[in-house]
Tab-separated table of C-alpha atoms in Angstrom:
chain	number	residue	atom	x	y	z
A	1	MET	CA	14.083	-19.502	17.902
A	2	ARG	CA	10.755	-17.656	17.975
A	3	ILE	CA	9.848	-15.415	15.038
A	4	GLY	CA	7.184	-12.714	15.382
A	5	ILE	CA	5.169	-11.584	12.360
A	6	LEU	CA	2.563	-8.859	11.790
A	7	THR	CA	0.843	-6.945	8.990
A	8	GLY	CA	0.173	-3.210	9.180
A	9	GLY	CA	-1.450	-0.466	7.120
A	10	GLY	CA	-3.787	-1.175	4.225
A	11	ASP	CA	-4.485	-4.759	3.249
A	12	VAL	CA	-3.320	-6.045	-0.139
A	13	PRO	CA	-3.616	-9.378	-1.944
A	14	GLY	CA	-0.618	-11.552	-1.130
A	15	LEU	CA	-0.367	-11.025	2.624
A	16	ASN	CA	-1.825	-14.404	3.598
A	17	PRO	CA	0.426	-16.382	1.214
A	18	CYS	CA	3.379	-14.406	2.581
A	19	ILE	CA	2.528	-15.274	6.185
A	20	LYS	CA	1.980	-18.915	5.278
A	21	ALA	CA	5.317	-19.175	3.495
A	22	VAL	CA	7.162	-17.661	6.482
A	23	VAL	CA	5.485	-20.117	8.863
A	24	ASN	CA	6.228	-23.140	6.697
A	25	ARG	CA	9.857	-22.158	6.201
A	26	VAL	CA	10.453	-21.462	9.888
A	27	ALA	CA	8.614	-24.594	11.060
A	28	HIS	CA	10.554	-26.739	8.592
A	29	GLU	CA	13.746	-25.605	10.310
A	30	GLY	CA	12.327	-26.514	13.720
A	31	HIS	CA	11.461	-23.041	15.027
A	32	GLU	CA	8.299	-21.213	16.143
A	33	VAL	CA	6.220	-18.350	14.788
A	34	ILE	CA	3.935	-16.066	16.774
A	35	GLY	CA	1.535	-13.757	14.956
A	36	PHE	CA	0.557	-10.364	16.299
A	37	ARG	CA	-2.979	-9.381	15.409
A	38	ARG	CA	-3.917	-5.893	14.161
A	39	GLY	CA	-0.412	-4.817	13.220
A	40	TRP	CA	1.593	-2.821	15.744
A	41	GLY	CA	-1.650	-2.620	17.725
A	42	GLY	CA	-0.963	-6.190	18.782
A	43	LEU	CA	2.073	-5.030	20.722
A	44	LEU	CA	0.429	-1.903	22.100
A	45	ASN	CA	-2.680	-3.665	23.396
A	46	THR	CA	-1.113	-6.800	24.850
A	47	ASN	CA	-1.299	-6.662	28.637
A	48	LEU	CA	1.208	-9.120	30.056
A	49	ASP	CA	-0.850	-9.320	33.247
A	50	ASP	CA	-4.047	-10.208	31.393
A	51	PRO	CA	-4.077	-13.583	29.579
A	52	GLU	CA	-7.202	-12.564	27.670
A	53	THR	CA	-5.298	-9.875	25.770
A	54	LEU	CA	-2.668	-12.457	24.825
A	55	THR	CA	-5.428	-14.548	23.263
A	56	GLU	CA	-6.934	-11.542	21.511
A	57	TYR	CA	-3.765	-9.981	20.126
A	58	THR	CA	-1.397	-12.906	19.578
A	59	MET	CA	-1.627	-16.387	18.141
A	60	SER	CA	0.738	-19.286	17.653
A	61	LEU	CA	1.186	-20.066	13.966
A	62	ASP	CA	2.055	-23.465	12.550
A	63	PRO	CA	1.669	-25.239	9.191
A	64	ALA	CA	-1.665	-26.709	10.271
A	65	ASN	CA	-3.439	-23.459	11.098
A	66	VAL	CA	-2.101	-21.570	8.071
A	67	ARG	CA	-2.757	-24.410	5.620
A	68	THR	CA	-5.616	-22.717	3.773
A	69	VAL	CA	-5.060	-19.009	4.453
A	70	ASP	CA	-3.424	-18.392	1.083
A	71	ARG	CA	-6.722	-19.082	-0.686
A	72	THR	CA	-8.130	-15.682	0.240
A	73	GLY	CA	-7.021	-12.068	0.034
A	74	GLY	CA	-6.425	-9.653	2.866
A	75	THR	CA	-4.705	-10.675	6.085
A	76	PHE	CA	-6.157	-13.141	8.554
A	77	LEU	CA	-3.976	-11.536	11.243
A	78	HIS	CA	-5.925	-8.318	10.607
A	79	THR	CA	-4.268	-4.943	10.385
A	80	SER	CA	-4.283	-1.413	11.753
A	81	ARG	CA	-2.525	1.912	11.341
A	82	THR	CA	-1.352	1.892	14.954
A	83	ASN	CA	1.965	3.499	15.818
A	84	PRO	CA	2.977	2.617	19.411
A	85	GLY	CA	5.421	5.510	19.316
A	86	ARG	CA	2.640	8.021	18.680
A	87	VAL	CA	-0.611	7.058	20.408
A	88	LYS	CA	-3.549	9.455	20.646
A	89	PRO	CA	-5.164	9.851	24.082
A	90	ALA	CA	-8.354	8.124	22.856
A	91	ASP	CA	-6.342	5.075	21.728
A	92	VAL	CA	-4.372	4.499	24.927
A	93	PRO	CA	-5.251	1.064	26.392
A	94	ASP	CA	-6.804	1.243	29.858
A	95	PHE	CA	-3.938	-0.642	31.478
A	96	LEU	CA	-1.464	1.988	30.202
A	97	ALA	CA	-3.587	5.004	31.122
A	98	ASP	CA	-1.502	5.829	34.194
A	99	GLN	CA	1.536	6.290	31.920
A	100	ALA	CA	-0.263	8.731	29.620
A	101	VAL	CA	0.761	11.997	31.241
A	102	GLY	CA	0.015	15.195	29.348
A	103	ASP	CA	-1.900	15.869	26.157
A	104	GLY	CA	-0.209	13.295	23.926
A	105	PRO	CA	0.487	11.742	21.584
A	106	PHE	CA	2.259	9.204	23.781
A	107	ASP	CA	5.243	6.969	23.113
A	108	PHE	CA	4.683	3.407	24.354
A	109	THR	CA	7.684	1.900	22.618
A	110	ALA	CA	9.033	0.757	25.990
A	111	HIS	CA	5.878	-1.301	26.467
A	112	SER	CA	6.242	-2.809	22.987
A	113	LEU	CA	9.773	-3.863	23.849
A	114	GLU	CA	8.603	-5.443	27.108
A	115	VAL	CA	5.991	-7.484	25.237
A	116	LEU	CA	8.528	-8.787	22.725
A	117	GLU	CA	10.947	-9.720	25.491
A	118	ALA	CA	8.292	-11.395	27.646
A	119	LEU	CA	7.037	-13.461	24.708
A	120	GLY	CA	10.542	-14.503	23.779
A	121	VAL	CA	10.477	-13.035	20.270
A	122	ASP	CA	13.969	-13.310	18.783
A	123	VAL	CA	13.256	-11.707	15.410
A	124	LEU	CA	10.338	-9.602	14.198
A	125	ILE	CA	9.075	-9.666	10.598
A	126	PRO	CA	6.768	-6.689	9.906
A	127	ILE	CA	4.985	-6.677	6.544
A	128	GLY	CA	3.913	-3.211	5.474
A	129	GLY	CA	4.445	0.035	3.641
A	130	ASP	CA	6.322	3.196	4.564
A	131	ASP	CA	4.370	3.828	7.769
A	132	THR	CA	4.485	0.285	9.127
A	133	LEU	CA	8.149	-0.093	8.249
A	134	SER	CA	9.008	3.285	9.787
A	135	TYR	CA	8.106	1.791	13.157
A	136	GLY	CA	9.966	-1.365	12.176
A	137	LEU	CA	13.001	0.889	11.764
A	138	ARG	CA	12.299	2.324	15.224
A	139	MET	CA	12.256	-1.214	16.648
A	140	HIS	CA	15.564	-1.929	14.929
A	141	GLN	CA	17.039	1.238	16.425
A	142	GLU	CA	15.826	0.081	19.846
A	143	GLY	CA	17.818	-3.147	19.484
A	144	VAL	CA	15.138	-5.512	18.188
A	145	ARG	CA	16.196	-7.843	15.400
A	146	VAL	CA	13.989	-6.891	12.443
A	147	VAL	CA	13.639	-8.274	8.913
A	148	ALA	CA	11.034	-6.318	6.945
A	149	ILE	CA	8.864	-7.205	3.954
A	150	PRO	CA	7.574	-4.325	1.757
A	151	LYS	CA	3.941	-4.274	0.687
A	152	THR	CA	1.758	-1.540	-0.718
A	153	MET	CA	-0.378	-1.291	-3.805
A	154	ASP	CA	1.123	2.172	-4.423
A	155	ASN	CA	4.529	0.478	-4.906
A	156	ASP	CA	6.236	3.437	-3.243
A	157	VAL	CA	8.477	1.943	-0.543
A	158	HIS	CA	11.933	3.402	-1.084
A	159	GLY	CA	14.688	0.835	-1.657
A	160	THR	CA	12.806	-1.776	-3.686
A	161	ASP	CA	11.495	-1.945	-7.246
A	162	TYR	CA	8.464	-3.930	-6.147
A	163	CYS	CA	6.044	-4.163	-3.210
A	164	ILE	CA	3.503	-6.923	-2.603
A	165	GLY	CA	0.062	-5.905	-3.856
A	166	PHE	CA	1.001	-3.666	-6.773
A	167	SER	CA	0.524	-6.118	-9.635
A	168	THR	CA	-2.902	-7.222	-8.432
A	169	ALA	CA	-4.012	-3.608	-7.965
A	170	VAL	CA	-3.027	-2.756	-11.539
A	171	THR	CA	-4.617	-5.963	-12.842
A	172	ARG	CA	-7.879	-5.123	-11.082
A	173	GLY	CA	-7.759	-1.526	-12.327
A	174	VAL	CA	-7.265	-2.530	-15.950
A	175	GLU	CA	-10.061	-5.081	-15.720
A	176	PHE	CA	-12.532	-2.623	-14.172
A	177	ILE	CA	-11.708	0.062	-16.735
A	178	HIS	CA	-12.308	-2.294	-19.642
A	179	ASN	CA	-15.578	-3.432	-18.068
A	180	LEU	CA	-16.642	0.171	-17.557
A	181	ARG	CA	-16.156	0.910	-21.252
A	182	THR	CA	-19.466	-0.819	-22.020
A	183	SER	CA	-21.570	1.596	-19.953
A	184	THR	CA	-19.464	4.628	-20.812
A	185	GLY	CA	-19.685	3.896	-24.509
A	186	SER	CA	-23.346	2.910	-24.441
A	187	HIS	CA	-24.307	6.256	-22.893
A	188	GLU	CA	-21.657	8.269	-24.777
A	189	ARG	CA	-20.221	9.769	-21.624
A	190	ILE	CA	-16.916	10.736	-20.062
A	191	ALA	CA	-15.715	8.353	-17.341
A	192	VAL	CA	-13.575	9.517	-14.418
A	193	ILE	CA	-11.996	6.549	-12.609
A	194	GLU	CA	-10.367	7.318	-9.251
A	195	LEU	CA	-7.591	4.962	-8.206
A	196	PHE	CA	-5.569	4.632	-5.026
A	197	GLY	CA	-2.296	6.541	-4.777
A	198	ARG	CA	-1.553	9.202	-2.148
A	199	TYR	CA	1.828	10.661	-3.049
A	200	SER	CA	2.818	8.333	-5.880
A	201	GLY	CA	0.781	8.225	-9.089
A	202	GLU	CA	2.315	4.980	-10.304
A	203	THR	CA	-0.903	2.998	-9.887
A	204	SER	CA	-2.872	5.515	-11.982
A	205	LEU	CA	-0.071	5.866	-14.520
A	206	ILE	CA	0.581	2.168	-15.131
A	207	THR	CA	-3.115	1.268	-15.073
A	208	ALA	CA	-3.835	4.006	-17.615
A	209	TYR	CA	-0.871	2.913	-19.735
A	210	LEU	CA	-2.015	-0.714	-19.864
A	211	ALA	CA	-5.739	0.008	-20.200
A	212	GLY	CA	-5.215	2.602	-22.910
A	213	VAL	CA	-7.354	5.354	-21.381
A	214	ASP	CA	-7.361	8.825	-22.904
A	215	ARG	CA	-5.952	10.822	-19.979
A	216	ALA	CA	-4.293	10.067	-16.647
A	217	VAL	CA	-3.917	12.528	-13.791
A	218	ILE	CA	-1.254	11.583	-11.244
A	219	SER	CA	-0.337	12.740	-7.754
A	220	GLU	CA	2.970	14.291	-8.787
A	221	ILE	CA	1.579	16.926	-11.189
A	222	PRO	CA	-1.174	19.437	-10.253
A	223	PHE	CA	-3.649	19.673	-13.143
A	224	ASN	CA	-5.627	22.389	-14.869
A	225	VAL	CA	-9.225	21.247	-15.097
A	226	GLU	CA	-10.120	23.588	-17.986
A	227	ARG	CA	-7.323	22.149	-20.097
A	228	LEU	CA	-8.314	18.627	-19.069
A	229	ALA	CA	-11.929	19.330	-20.073
A	230	ASP	CA	-10.862	20.493	-23.555
A	231	MET	CA	-8.765	17.358	-24.029
A	232	LEU	CA	-11.549	15.008	-22.975
A	233	LEU	CA	-14.043	16.715	-25.285
A	234	ARG	CA	-11.604	16.251	-28.140
A	235	ASP	CA	-11.022	12.619	-27.121
A	236	LYS	CA	-14.741	11.932	-27.136
A	237	LYS	CA	-15.261	13.625	-30.495
A	238	THR	CA	-12.502	11.651	-32.191
A	239	ASN	CA	-13.661	8.327	-30.703
A	240	SER	CA	-16.014	6.549	-33.092
A	241	SER	CA	-17.938	5.239	-30.066
A	242	HIS	CA	-18.337	8.778	-28.688
A	243	TYR	CA	-16.882	8.379	-25.195
A	244	ALA	CA	-13.704	9.218	-23.276
A	245	MET	CA	-12.047	7.786	-20.172
A	246	MET	CA	-9.535	9.090	-17.673
A	247	THR	CA	-7.890	7.856	-14.490
A	248	ILE	CA	-6.996	10.036	-11.521
A	249	SER	CA	-4.932	9.298	-8.425
A	250	GLU	CA	-6.727	9.854	-5.129
A	251	GLY	CA	-3.845	12.142	-4.132
A	252	ALA	CA	-4.098	14.327	-7.243
A	253	GLN	CA	-4.465	18.077	-6.823
A	254	LEU	CA	-5.934	20.839	-8.906
A	255	GLU	CA	-3.592	23.704	-9.737
A	256	GLU	CA	-3.583	25.982	-6.685
A	257	GLY	CA	-5.660	23.317	-4.924
A	258	GLU	CA	-5.095	20.723	-2.217
A	259	MET	CA	-5.665	17.029	-1.670
A	260	VAL	CA	-9.255	16.038	-0.900
A	261	LEU	CA	-8.996	14.877	2.704
A	262	SER	CA	-11.454	13.845	5.408
A	263	GLY	CA	-11.393	12.789	9.056
A	264	GLU	CA	-8.623	13.145	11.598
A	265	ALA	CA	-4.978	12.319	10.962
A	266	ASP	CA	-3.967	8.757	11.808
A	267	ALA	CA	-1.007	7.771	13.982
A	268	TYR	CA	1.365	8.469	11.097
A	269	GLY	CA	-0.052	11.918	10.343
A	270	HIS	CA	-2.197	10.934	7.348
A	271	ARG	CA	-5.842	11.862	6.855
A	272	LYS	CA	-8.190	9.735	4.757
A	273	LEU	CA	-8.021	10.459	1.035
A	274	GLY	CA	-10.729	10.152	-1.567
A	275	GLY	CA	-13.123	12.245	-3.566
A	276	ILE	CA	-10.909	14.156	-6.001
A	277	GLY	CA	-12.516	12.151	-8.806
A	278	ALA	CA	-15.999	13.296	-7.775
A	279	VAL	CA	-14.812	16.910	-7.517
A	280	THR	CA	-13.178	16.676	-10.926
A	281	GLY	CA	-16.251	15.013	-12.433
A	282	SER	CA	-18.514	17.798	-11.205
A	283	MET	CA	-16.197	20.441	-12.608
A	284	LEU	CA	-15.985	18.630	-15.939
A	285	THR	CA	-19.773	18.500	-16.158
A	286	GLU	CA	-19.973	22.241	-15.543
A	287	LEU	CA	-17.242	23.020	-18.064
A	288	THR	CA	-18.289	20.631	-20.844
A	289	GLY	CA	-22.021	20.133	-20.383
A	290	GLU	CA	-21.371	16.404	-20.772
A	291	SER	CA	-22.700	13.617	-18.572
A	292	ILE	CA	-20.010	12.088	-16.409
A	293	ILE	CA	-19.598	8.598	-14.989
A	294	TYR	CA	-17.577	8.788	-11.779
A	295	GLN	CA	-16.222	5.499	-10.466
A	296	GLN	CA	-14.109	5.287	-7.337
A	297	VAL	CA	-12.443	1.894	-7.663
A	298	GLY	CA	-10.792	2.211	-4.256
A	299	TYR	CA	-10.931	-0.878	-2.109
A	300	LEU	CA	-11.843	-3.144	-5.031
A	301	MET	CA	-8.219	-2.759	-6.166
A	302	ARG	CA	-6.989	-4.411	-2.975
A	303	SER	CA	-9.702	-7.046	-2.654
A	304	GLY	CA	-9.652	-10.740	-3.467
A	305	ARG	CA	-6.862	-13.170	-4.162
A	306	PRO	CA	-3.469	-12.101	-5.527
A	307	ASP	CA	-2.549	-12.561	-9.155
A	308	SER	CA	0.296	-14.929	-10.029
A	309	LEU	CA	2.996	-12.271	-9.867
A	310	ASP	CA	2.001	-11.069	-6.406
A	311	LEU	CA	1.722	-14.683	-5.266
A	312	MET	CA	5.232	-15.402	-6.513
A	313	VAL	CA	6.799	-12.285	-5.008
A	314	ALA	CA	4.974	-12.698	-1.689
A	315	THR	CA	6.157	-16.302	-1.391
A	316	ASN	CA	9.742	-15.499	-2.346
A	317	TYR	CA	9.909	-12.462	-0.077
A	318	ALA	CA	8.628	-14.647	2.769
A	319	ASN	CA	11.248	-17.339	2.199
A	320	MET	CA	14.029	-14.755	1.991
A	321	ALA	CA	12.862	-12.996	5.152
A	322	ALA	CA	12.614	-16.274	7.052
A	323	ASP	CA	16.098	-17.320	5.944
A	324	LEU	CA	17.566	-13.949	6.942
A	325	ALA	CA	15.897	-14.176	10.341
A	326	LEU	CA	17.104	-17.715	10.966
A	327	GLU	CA	20.673	-16.994	9.907
A	328	GLY	CA	20.939	-14.108	12.373
A	329	SER	CA	20.548	-11.089	10.081
A	330	SER	CA	18.925	-7.948	11.413
A	331	GLY	CA	17.943	-4.503	10.205
A	332	ARG	CA	17.246	-5.744	6.684
A	333	MET	CA	14.402	-5.451	4.177
A	334	VAL	CA	13.870	-7.967	1.400
A	335	ALA	CA	13.619	-6.356	-2.021
A	336	LEU	CA	13.612	-6.680	-5.782
A	337	ARG	CA	16.210	-4.528	-7.504
A	338	GLY	CA	17.109	-4.697	-11.166
A	339	GLY	CA	14.968	-7.793	-11.552
A	340	THR	CA	16.890	-9.679	-8.867
A	341	TYR	CA	15.817	-10.707	-5.364
A	342	THR	CA	18.056	-9.171	-2.728
A	343	ASN	CA	17.957	-7.461	0.657
A	344	VAL	CA	18.826	-3.930	1.726
A	345	PRO	CA	19.293	-2.099	5.029
A	346	ILE	CA	15.908	-1.212	6.523
A	347	THR	CA	17.277	2.311	6.979
A	348	VAL	CA	16.891	2.818	3.222
A	349	THR	CA	13.136	3.245	3.735
A	350	SER	CA	13.777	6.610	5.400
A	351	GLU	CA	16.430	7.845	2.994
A	352	GLY	CA	14.182	9.124	0.224
A	353	VAL	CA	10.828	8.985	-1.522
A	354	LYS	CA	9.798	6.856	-4.457
A	355	ARG	CA	7.733	8.714	-7.037
A	356	VAL	CA	6.901	8.531	-10.732
A	357	ASP	CA	9.814	9.604	-12.943
A	358	VAL	CA	7.761	12.292	-14.662
A	359	ASP	CA	10.458	13.237	-17.177
A	360	GLU	CA	10.718	9.654	-18.389
A	361	LEU	CA	7.174	8.346	-18.073
A	362	TYR	CA	4.625	11.166	-18.246
A	363	ASP	CA	3.487	13.853	-20.673
A	364	VAL	CA	2.793	16.827	-18.414
A	365	ASP	CA	1.163	18.849	-21.186
A	366	GLN	CA	-1.171	16.099	-22.380
A	367	TYR	CA	-1.958	14.412	-19.034
A	368	ARG	CA	-1.176	10.910	-20.220
A	369	PRO	CA	1.540	8.265	-19.970
A	370	LYS	CA	4.468	8.788	-22.298
A	371	ILE	CA	7.090	6.102	-21.921
A	372	ARG	CA	10.140	7.659	-23.506
A	373	HIS	CA	12.575	4.828	-22.851
A	374	VAL	CA	11.742	1.241	-21.910
A	375	MET	CA	15.255	-0.118	-22.307
A	376	GLY	CA	16.914	-0.386	-18.914
A	377	LYS	CA	13.724	0.234	-16.931
A	378	PRO	CA	12.478	-2.202	-14.259
A	379	MET	CA	9.622	-4.498	-15.255
A	380	PHE	CA	7.123	-2.211	-13.554
A	381	LEU	CA	8.035	1.243	-14.785
A	382	TYR	CA	8.579	4.000	-12.237
């Protein structure tokens, strides 16, 4: 049997250990693994008539060449936000240009299927978030055997309590916030820390909860900056060290405002996020007269090696996915539910959205975490 594996979307700590564990498990059972470089772009850009593209976009994986990959973060297979089912005219490979009729976007799923068939891929294991796995679902619907692994530091893939990358992102966020207290306190300022999180504010919420910041603005609830300014002034006044700190999700919105977006939409319809913290900081300065420290943590949250929890989950997800693939399962996604490792239909990823349970976990009036009931909640609250 030949197993294909790829990583798509944003990188997170834990991807390399996950790939390594899949390879070792599959090789131990006497089968092969082929890695596709740059996510779904590996399928799109492989020209079966050009051996050079095979070298550039695919690689044979075995225990020897993945032996040390788990010692670093990111993904050595590289990644992209490519969607072969929705390719912009500028991204169409030259060898497929004659099939790009019209204004686009273009659907090259048929080409992706040809590549998988020509390379003898029996089962495909995509590792990714909602976007990457949405095309994994498309592959499943086209008849490809697919076993998916959820990863995203936002922890918002529907159907699982946990995604690879979330624990490390929160760990990094808490660490950076505590480190930033020294400068914020020394200069008696208000710190605005912007964290990743497009539609789900779980990263901001849980990081704020564990780091003990004064206020946390999340993606789910538009905020009133005047009210926030009054709260932060009060927080600073009542703090014996004369400073205040808040977190804010990159997808947060002002009341009657919109997300801060830049650039063109990617292949999944998303534009680049970032900057709401700077906008909020400027408004807070104007409203309060206070000096603001604005820190966009951003990519630092997804950099470096995984923490022990992400390492454990990545390894266990990999072993489960490999076993499912080898036993003939298809259309499944490995998952953690109720504290137990399991697997669910990959179709569950399209059946809903996973967001912060505001009624249970957030104080809308005070812009801060408020965990009303811990009993019965998953380990990572949501």
